[in-house]
Coordinates of C-alpha atoms and ligand atoms in Angstrom, one line a residue:
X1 CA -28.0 21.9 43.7
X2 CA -27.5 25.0 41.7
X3 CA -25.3 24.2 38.5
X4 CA -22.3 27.0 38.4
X5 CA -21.8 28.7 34.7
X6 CA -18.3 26.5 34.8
X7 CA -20.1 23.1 35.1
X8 CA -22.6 24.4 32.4
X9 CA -19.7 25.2 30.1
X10 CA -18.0 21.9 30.7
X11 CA -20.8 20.1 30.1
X12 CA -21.7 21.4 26.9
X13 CA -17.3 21.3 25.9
X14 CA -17.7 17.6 26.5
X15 CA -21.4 16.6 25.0
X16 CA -22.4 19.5 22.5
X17 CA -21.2 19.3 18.5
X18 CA -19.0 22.2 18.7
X19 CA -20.0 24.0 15.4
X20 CA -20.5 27.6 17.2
X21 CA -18.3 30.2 18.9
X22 CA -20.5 31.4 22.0
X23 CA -20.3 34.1 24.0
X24 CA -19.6 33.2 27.6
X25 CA -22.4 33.8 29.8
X26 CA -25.6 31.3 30.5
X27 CA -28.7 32.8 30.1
X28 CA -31.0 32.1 32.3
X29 CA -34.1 35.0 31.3
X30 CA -35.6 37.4 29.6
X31 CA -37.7 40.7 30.1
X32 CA -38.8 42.7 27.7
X33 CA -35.7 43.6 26.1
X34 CA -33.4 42.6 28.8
X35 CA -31.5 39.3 29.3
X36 CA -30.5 37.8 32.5
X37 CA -28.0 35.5 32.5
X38 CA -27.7 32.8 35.7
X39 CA -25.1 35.0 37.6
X40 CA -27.0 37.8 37.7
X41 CA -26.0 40.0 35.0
X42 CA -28.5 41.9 33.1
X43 CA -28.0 42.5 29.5
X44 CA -29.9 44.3 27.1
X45 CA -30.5 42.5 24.2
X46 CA -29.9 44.0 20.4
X47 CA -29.9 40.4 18.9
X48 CA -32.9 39.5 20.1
X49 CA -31.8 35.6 19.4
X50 CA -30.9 36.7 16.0
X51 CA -34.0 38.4 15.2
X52 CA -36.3 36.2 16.6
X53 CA -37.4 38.0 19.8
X54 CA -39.3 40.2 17.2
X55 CA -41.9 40.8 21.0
X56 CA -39.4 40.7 23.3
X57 CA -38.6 38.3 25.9
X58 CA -41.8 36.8 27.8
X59 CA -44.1 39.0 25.9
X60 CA -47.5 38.2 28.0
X61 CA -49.8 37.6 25.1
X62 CA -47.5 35.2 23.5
X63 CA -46.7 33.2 27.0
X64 CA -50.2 32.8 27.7
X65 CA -51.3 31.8 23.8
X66 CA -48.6 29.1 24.0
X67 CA -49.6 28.1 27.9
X68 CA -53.3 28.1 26.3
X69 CA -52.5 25.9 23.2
X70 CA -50.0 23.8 24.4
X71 CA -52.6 22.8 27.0
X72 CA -54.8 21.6 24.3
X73 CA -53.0 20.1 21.4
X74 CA -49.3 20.7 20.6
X75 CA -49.2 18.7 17.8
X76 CA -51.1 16.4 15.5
X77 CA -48.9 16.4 12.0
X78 CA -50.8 17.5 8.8
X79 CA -52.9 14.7 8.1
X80 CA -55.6 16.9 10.0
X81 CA -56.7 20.5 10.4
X82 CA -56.1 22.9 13.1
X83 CA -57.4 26.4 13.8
X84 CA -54.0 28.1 14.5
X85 CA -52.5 26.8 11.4
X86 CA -55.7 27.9 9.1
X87 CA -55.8 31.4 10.4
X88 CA -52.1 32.2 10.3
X89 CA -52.1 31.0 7.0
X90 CA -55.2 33.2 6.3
X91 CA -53.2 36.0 7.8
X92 CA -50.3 35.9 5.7
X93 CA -52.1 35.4 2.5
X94 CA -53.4 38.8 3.4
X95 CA -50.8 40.9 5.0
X96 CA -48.4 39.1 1.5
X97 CA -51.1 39.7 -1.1
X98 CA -50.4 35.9 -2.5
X99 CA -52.2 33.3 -2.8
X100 CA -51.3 30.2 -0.8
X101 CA -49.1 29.4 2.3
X102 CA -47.2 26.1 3.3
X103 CA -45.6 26.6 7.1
X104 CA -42.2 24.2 8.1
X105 CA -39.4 24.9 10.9
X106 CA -36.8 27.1 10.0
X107 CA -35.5 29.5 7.3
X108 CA -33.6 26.8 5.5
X109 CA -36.5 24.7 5.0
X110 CA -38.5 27.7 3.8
X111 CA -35.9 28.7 1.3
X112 CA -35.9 24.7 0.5
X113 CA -39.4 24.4 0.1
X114 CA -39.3 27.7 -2.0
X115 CA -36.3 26.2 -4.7
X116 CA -38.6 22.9 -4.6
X117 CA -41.8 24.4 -6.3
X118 CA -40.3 26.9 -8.3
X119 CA -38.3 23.8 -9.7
X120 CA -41.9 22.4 -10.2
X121 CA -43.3 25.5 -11.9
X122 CA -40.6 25.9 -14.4
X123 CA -40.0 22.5 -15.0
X124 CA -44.0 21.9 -16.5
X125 CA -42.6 24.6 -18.9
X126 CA -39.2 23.4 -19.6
X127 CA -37.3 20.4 -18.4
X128 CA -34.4 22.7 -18.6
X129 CA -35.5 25.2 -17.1
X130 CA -33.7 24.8 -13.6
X131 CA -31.1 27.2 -13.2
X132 CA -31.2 29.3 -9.4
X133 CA -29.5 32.7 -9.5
X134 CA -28.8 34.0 -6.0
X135 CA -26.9 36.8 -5.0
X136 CA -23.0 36.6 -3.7
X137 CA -22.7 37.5 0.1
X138 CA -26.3 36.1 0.5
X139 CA -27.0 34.3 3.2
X140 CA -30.1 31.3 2.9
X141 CA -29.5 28.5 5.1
X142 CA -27.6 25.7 6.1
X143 CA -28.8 22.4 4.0
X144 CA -27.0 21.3 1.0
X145 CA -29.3 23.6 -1.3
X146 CA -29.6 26.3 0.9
X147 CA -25.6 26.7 1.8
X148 CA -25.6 26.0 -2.6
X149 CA -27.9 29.3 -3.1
X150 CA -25.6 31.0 -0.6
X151 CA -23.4 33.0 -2.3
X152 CA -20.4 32.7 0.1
X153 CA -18.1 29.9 -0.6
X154 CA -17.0 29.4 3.0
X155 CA -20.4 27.7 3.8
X156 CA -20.1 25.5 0.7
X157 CA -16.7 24.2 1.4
X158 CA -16.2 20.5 2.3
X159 CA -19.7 19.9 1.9
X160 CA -19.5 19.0 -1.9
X161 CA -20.7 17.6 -4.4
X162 CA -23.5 20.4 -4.2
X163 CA -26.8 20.5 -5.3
X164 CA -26.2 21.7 -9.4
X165 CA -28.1 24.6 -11.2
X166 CA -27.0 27.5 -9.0
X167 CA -24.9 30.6 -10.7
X168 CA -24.4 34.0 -9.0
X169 CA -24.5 37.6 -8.9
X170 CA -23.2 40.1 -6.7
X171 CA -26.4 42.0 -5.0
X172 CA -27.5 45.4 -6.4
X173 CA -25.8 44.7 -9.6
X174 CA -28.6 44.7 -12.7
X175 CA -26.2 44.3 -15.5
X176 CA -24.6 41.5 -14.2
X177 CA -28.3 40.0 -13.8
X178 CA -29.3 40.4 -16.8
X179 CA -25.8 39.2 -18.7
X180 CA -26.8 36.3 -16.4
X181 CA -30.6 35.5 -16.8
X182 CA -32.4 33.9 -19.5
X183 CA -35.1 31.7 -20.7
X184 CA -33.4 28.7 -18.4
X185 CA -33.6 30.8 -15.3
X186 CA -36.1 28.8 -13.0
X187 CA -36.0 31.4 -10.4
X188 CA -33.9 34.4 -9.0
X189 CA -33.4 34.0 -5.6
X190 CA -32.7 37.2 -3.1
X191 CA -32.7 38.5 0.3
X192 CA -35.2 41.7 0.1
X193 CA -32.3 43.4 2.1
X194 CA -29.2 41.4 2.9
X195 CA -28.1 40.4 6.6
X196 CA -26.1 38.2 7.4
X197 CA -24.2 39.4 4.0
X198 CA -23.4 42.7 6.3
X199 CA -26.8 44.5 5.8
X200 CA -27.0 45.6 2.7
X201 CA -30.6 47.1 1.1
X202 CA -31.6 47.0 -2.2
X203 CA -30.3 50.5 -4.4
X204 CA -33.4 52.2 -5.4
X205 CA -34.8 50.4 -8.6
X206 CA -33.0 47.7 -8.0
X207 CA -35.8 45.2 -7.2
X208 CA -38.1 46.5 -9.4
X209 CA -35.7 46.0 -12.5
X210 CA -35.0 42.5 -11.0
X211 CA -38.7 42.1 -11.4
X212 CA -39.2 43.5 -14.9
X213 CA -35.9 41.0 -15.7
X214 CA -37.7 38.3 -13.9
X215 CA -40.8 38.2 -16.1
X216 CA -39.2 39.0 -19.3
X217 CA -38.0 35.2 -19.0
X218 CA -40.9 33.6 -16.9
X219 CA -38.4 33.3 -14.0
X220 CA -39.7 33.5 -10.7
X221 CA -38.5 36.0 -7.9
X222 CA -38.2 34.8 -4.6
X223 CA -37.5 36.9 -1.9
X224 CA -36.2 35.5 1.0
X225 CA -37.4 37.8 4.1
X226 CA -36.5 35.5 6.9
X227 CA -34.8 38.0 8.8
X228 CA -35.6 41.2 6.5
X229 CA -39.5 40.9 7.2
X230 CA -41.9 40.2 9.8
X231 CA -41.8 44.1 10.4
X232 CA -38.3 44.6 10.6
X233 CA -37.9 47.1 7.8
X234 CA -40.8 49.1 9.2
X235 CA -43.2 47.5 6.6
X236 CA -44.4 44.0 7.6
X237 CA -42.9 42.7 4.2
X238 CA -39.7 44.4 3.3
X239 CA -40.5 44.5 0.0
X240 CA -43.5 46.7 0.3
X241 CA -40.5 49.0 0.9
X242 CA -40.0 49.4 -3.1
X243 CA -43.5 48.3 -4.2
X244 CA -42.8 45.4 -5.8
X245 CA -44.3 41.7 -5.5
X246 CA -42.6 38.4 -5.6
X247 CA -43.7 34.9 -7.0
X248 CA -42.4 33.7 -3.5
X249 CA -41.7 35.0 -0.4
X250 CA -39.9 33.2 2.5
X251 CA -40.2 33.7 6.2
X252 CA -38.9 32.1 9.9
X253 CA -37.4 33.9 12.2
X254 CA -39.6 36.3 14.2
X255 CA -42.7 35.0 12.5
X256 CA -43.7 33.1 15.8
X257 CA -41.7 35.1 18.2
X258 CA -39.1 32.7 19.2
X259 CA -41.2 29.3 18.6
X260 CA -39.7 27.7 15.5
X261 CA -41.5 28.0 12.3
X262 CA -41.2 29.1 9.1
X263 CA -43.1 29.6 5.8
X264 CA -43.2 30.1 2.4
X265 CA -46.5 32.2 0.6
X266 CA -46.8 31.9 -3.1
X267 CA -49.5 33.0 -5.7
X268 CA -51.9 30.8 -6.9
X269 CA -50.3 30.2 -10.4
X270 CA -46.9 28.7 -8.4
X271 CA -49.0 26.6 -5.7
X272 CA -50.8 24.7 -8.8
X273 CA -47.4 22.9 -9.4
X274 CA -47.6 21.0 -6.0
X275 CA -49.8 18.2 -5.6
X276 CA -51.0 16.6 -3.2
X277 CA -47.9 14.4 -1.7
X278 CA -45.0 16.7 -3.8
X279 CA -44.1 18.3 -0.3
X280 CA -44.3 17.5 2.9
X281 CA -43.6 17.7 7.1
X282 CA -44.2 16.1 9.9
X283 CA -43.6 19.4 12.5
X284 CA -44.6 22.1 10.2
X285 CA -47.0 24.7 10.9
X286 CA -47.9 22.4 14.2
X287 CA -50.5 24.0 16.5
X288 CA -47.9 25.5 19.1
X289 CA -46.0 27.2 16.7
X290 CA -49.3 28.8 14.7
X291 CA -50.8 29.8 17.8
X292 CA -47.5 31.9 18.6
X293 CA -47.6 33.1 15.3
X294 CA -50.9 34.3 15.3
X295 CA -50.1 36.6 18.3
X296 CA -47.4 37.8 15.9
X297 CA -49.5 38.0 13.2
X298 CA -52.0 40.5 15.2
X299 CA -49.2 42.5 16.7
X300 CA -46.8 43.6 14.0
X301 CA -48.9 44.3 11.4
X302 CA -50.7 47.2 13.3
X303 CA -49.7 50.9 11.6
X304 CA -49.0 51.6 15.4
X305 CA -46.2 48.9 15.8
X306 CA -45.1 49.3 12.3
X307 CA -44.8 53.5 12.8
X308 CA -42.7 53.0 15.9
X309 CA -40.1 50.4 14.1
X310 CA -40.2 53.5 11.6
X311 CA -39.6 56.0 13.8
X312 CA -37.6 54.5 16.6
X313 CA -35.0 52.5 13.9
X314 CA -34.7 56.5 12.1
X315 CA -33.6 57.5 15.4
X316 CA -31.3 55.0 15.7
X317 CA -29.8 55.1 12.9
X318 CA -29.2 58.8 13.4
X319 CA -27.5 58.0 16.6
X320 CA -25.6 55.1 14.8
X321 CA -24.3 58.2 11.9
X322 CA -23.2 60.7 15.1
X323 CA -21.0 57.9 16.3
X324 CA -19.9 57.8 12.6
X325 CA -19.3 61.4 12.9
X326 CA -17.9 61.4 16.2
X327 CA -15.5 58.6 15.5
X328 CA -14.9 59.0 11.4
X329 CA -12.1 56.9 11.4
X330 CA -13.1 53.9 12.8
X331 CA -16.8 53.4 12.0
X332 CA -16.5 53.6 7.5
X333 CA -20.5 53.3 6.7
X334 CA -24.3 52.8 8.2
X335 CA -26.7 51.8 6.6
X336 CA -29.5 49.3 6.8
X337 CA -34.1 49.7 7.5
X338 CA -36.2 50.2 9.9
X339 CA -34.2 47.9 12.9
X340 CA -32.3 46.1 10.4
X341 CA -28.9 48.2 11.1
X342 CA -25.1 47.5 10.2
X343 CA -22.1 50.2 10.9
X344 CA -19.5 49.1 9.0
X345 CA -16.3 49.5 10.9
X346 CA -12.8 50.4 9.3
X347 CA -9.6 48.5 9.6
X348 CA -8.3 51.5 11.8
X349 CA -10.2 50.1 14.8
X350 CA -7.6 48.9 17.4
X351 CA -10.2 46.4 18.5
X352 CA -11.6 43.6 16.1
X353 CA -15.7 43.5 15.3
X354 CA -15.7 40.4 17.7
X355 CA -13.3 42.2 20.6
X356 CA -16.2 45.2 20.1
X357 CA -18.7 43.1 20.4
X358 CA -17.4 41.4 23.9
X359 CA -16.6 44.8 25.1
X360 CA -20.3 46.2 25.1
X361 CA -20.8 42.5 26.6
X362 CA -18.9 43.5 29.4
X363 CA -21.1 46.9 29.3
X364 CA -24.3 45.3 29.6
X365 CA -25.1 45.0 25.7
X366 CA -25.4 42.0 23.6
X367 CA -24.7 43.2 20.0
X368 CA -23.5 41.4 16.6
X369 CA -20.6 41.3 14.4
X370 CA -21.1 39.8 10.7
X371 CA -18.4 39.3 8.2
X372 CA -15.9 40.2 11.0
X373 CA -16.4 43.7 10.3
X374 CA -20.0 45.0 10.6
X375 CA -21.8 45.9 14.0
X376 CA -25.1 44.8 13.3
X377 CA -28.2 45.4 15.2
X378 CA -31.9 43.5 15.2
X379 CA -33.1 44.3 18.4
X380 CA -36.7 43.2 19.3
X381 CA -39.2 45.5 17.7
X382 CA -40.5 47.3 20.8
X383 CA -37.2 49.0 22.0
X384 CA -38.1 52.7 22.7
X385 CA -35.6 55.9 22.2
X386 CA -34.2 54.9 25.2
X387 CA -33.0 51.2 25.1
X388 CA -31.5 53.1 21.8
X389 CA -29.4 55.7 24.1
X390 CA -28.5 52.8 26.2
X391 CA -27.1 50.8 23.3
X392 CA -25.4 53.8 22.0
X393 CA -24.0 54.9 25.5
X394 CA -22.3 51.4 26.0
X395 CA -21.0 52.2 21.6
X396 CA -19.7 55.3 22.3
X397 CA -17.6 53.8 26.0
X398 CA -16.2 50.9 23.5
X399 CA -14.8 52.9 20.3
X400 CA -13.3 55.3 22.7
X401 CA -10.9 52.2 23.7
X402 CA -10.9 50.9 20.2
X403 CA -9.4 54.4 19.2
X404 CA -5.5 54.0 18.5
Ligands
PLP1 C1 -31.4 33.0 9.3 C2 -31.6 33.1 7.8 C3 -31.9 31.9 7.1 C4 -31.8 30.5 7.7 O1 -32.7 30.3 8.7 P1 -32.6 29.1 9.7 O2 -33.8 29.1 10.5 O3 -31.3 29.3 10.4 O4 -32.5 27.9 8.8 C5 -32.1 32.0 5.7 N1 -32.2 33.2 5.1 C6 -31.9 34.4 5.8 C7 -32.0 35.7 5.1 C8 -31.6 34.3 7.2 O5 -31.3 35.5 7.8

């Protein structure tokens, strides 16, 4: 018997932890970049799962890699090797230009797993050397030290006593860094370009100054790119965007194209503080998830893909700016890489960030709203100049109504 939408949402009102507002349609699909819910409807998708779907939906080589692999082993824990995990690791070390990588299940364990060896490292130079700066209206996870490093007290609250040795920063602010950092700093902790925060890039110089701050006082940089990278800037690593390494880079998300995963790559010098038994997982970097991420991990980094993220994300975001243009008053600011993209919209709009976002819903387009107020897009990384037009169609239909 086929299961209404209703009976689906009653279901999950009675049995599911209620800890997210979701949109009302079951999905039952996915094409490309299209989404199909069970009714029928046919969405295209500019959240791609929250940048996740960096292929698309039911991307071939990726369904068959996963068919392939799970028919042989899906898991078998770390006490053994596997040829998926060694050659994504081999790939990353590459594509990164570090040293070593350690794979786990999702950003907040790769941001975890970051904070634990850098504790580590600075710690065989100074006991007291443990203090985490992070950025305010950063966003790294959801466990007690990742909701600590993110700079946004709404995530912290009720959870306390937190984690201690965090202080803060606002983003793209060097003075207030280096006011802050010193010889106790264990690490400096930032997303390469901020998301969830309402998609904000580094200021030119920015990151490299953070850098030149970072080793003045032996602190290490970690850059979290678990939405930022895995081609979504247009480089594979956003921060080959402003040529400038870190100690640490995080990544989850799209790294496996919708299989959970995530990782963290460090050079040589940082891995040395681990030993053997200092970190661990039981799921992480299984052979499922590498073998995804190996299809990944041949596909993005190509100049070809990478070129079309360029050129089809400048496109958009000239599309995104004529809407600015068109509708001055409600829409305040663009900005954002590649096919990470925010319009920031103005407190003129008739309609709230959420109502927008249910409006294009009703159009056919699933879009974001972050901090209640900016539009973001992460589509997949294959859209063309036409899913763009689409998008911006269904934009254009919505602000006319959100007009006063
Ligand atoms: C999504 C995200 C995380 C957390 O990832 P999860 O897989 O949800 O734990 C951390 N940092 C950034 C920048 C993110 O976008």
């Amino acid at each position: 018997m086929k299961e209404t939408a209703q009976q689906i949402f009653d279901k999950d009102a009675k049995d599911y932890l209620p800890v997210f507002n979701r949109y009302k349609i079951v999905v039952d699909h996915g094409e490309g970049v299209y989404t199909y819910d069970t009714e029928g409807n046919k969405y295209i998708d500019f959240l791609a799962g929250i940048a996740v779907n960096v292929l698309g939906h039911n991307y071939k080589p990726l369904v068959e890699a996963i068919a392939d692999q799970a028919s042989k082993v899906i898991h078998i824990s770390n006490l053994y090797y596997t040829k998926p995990q060694a050659n994504a690791a081999a790939k990353l070390v590459k594509l990164s230009g570090l040293d070593r990588a350690f794979f786990c299940n999702s950003g907040a364990e790769a941001n975890e797993g970051a904070m634990k060896i850098a504790r580590k490292f600075a710690h065989n130079i100074d006991k007291d050397k443990s203090q985490i700066i992070t950025a305010l209206d950063s966003f790294h996870g959801r466990t007690l030290a990742t909701l600590t490093a993110t700079g946004q007290p709404h995530y912290q609250e009720g959870y306390e006593p937190l984690p201690g040795g965090f202080d803060y920063v606002p983003f793209n602010d060097i003075n207030a860094l280096e006011k802050m950092i010193s010889d106790k700093t264990c690490a400096v902790m930032l997303e390469t370009i901020q998301g969830e925060g309402g998609v904000y890039p580094p200021k030119v110089d920015y990151l490299k100054k953070v850098r030149e701050l970072c080793d003045k006082h032996k602190a290490l940089l970690i850059l979290d790119e678990i939405q930022a990278g895995i081609g979504r800037s247009g480089k594979f690593f956003a921060y080959e965007n402003y040529v400038i390494k870190p100690d640490i880079v995080t990544l989850a998300k799209g790294l496996a194209g919708g299989v959970p995963i995530g990782a963290f790559i460090v050079t040589e010098e940082v891995a040395r503080s681990f030993k053997p038994g200092d970190h661990g997982t039981t799921f992480g970097g299984n052979p499922l998830a590498c073998a995804a991420a190996n299809i990944v991990l041949d596909t993005i980094p190509n100049e070809k893909f990478l070129n079309n993220v360029v050129e089809v994300g400048k496109y958009f975001k000239d599309q995104l700016i004529a809407l600015k243009n068109k509708y001055p008053k409600l829409i305040a600011d663009v900005r954002g890489e590649g096919l990470l993209l925010g319009a920031e919209l103005s407190s003129q709009n008739k309609l709230s960030g959420v109502e927008i976002v249910n409006e294009c819903m009703k159009r056919g387009a699933i879009i974001n709203c972050t901090v209640g107020k900016v539009l973001r897009f992460i589509p997949p990384l294959i859209i063309t100049k036409n899913h763009v037009d689409e998008v911006i169609k269904i934009l254009d239909e919505v602000l006319k109504i959100s007009e006063k």
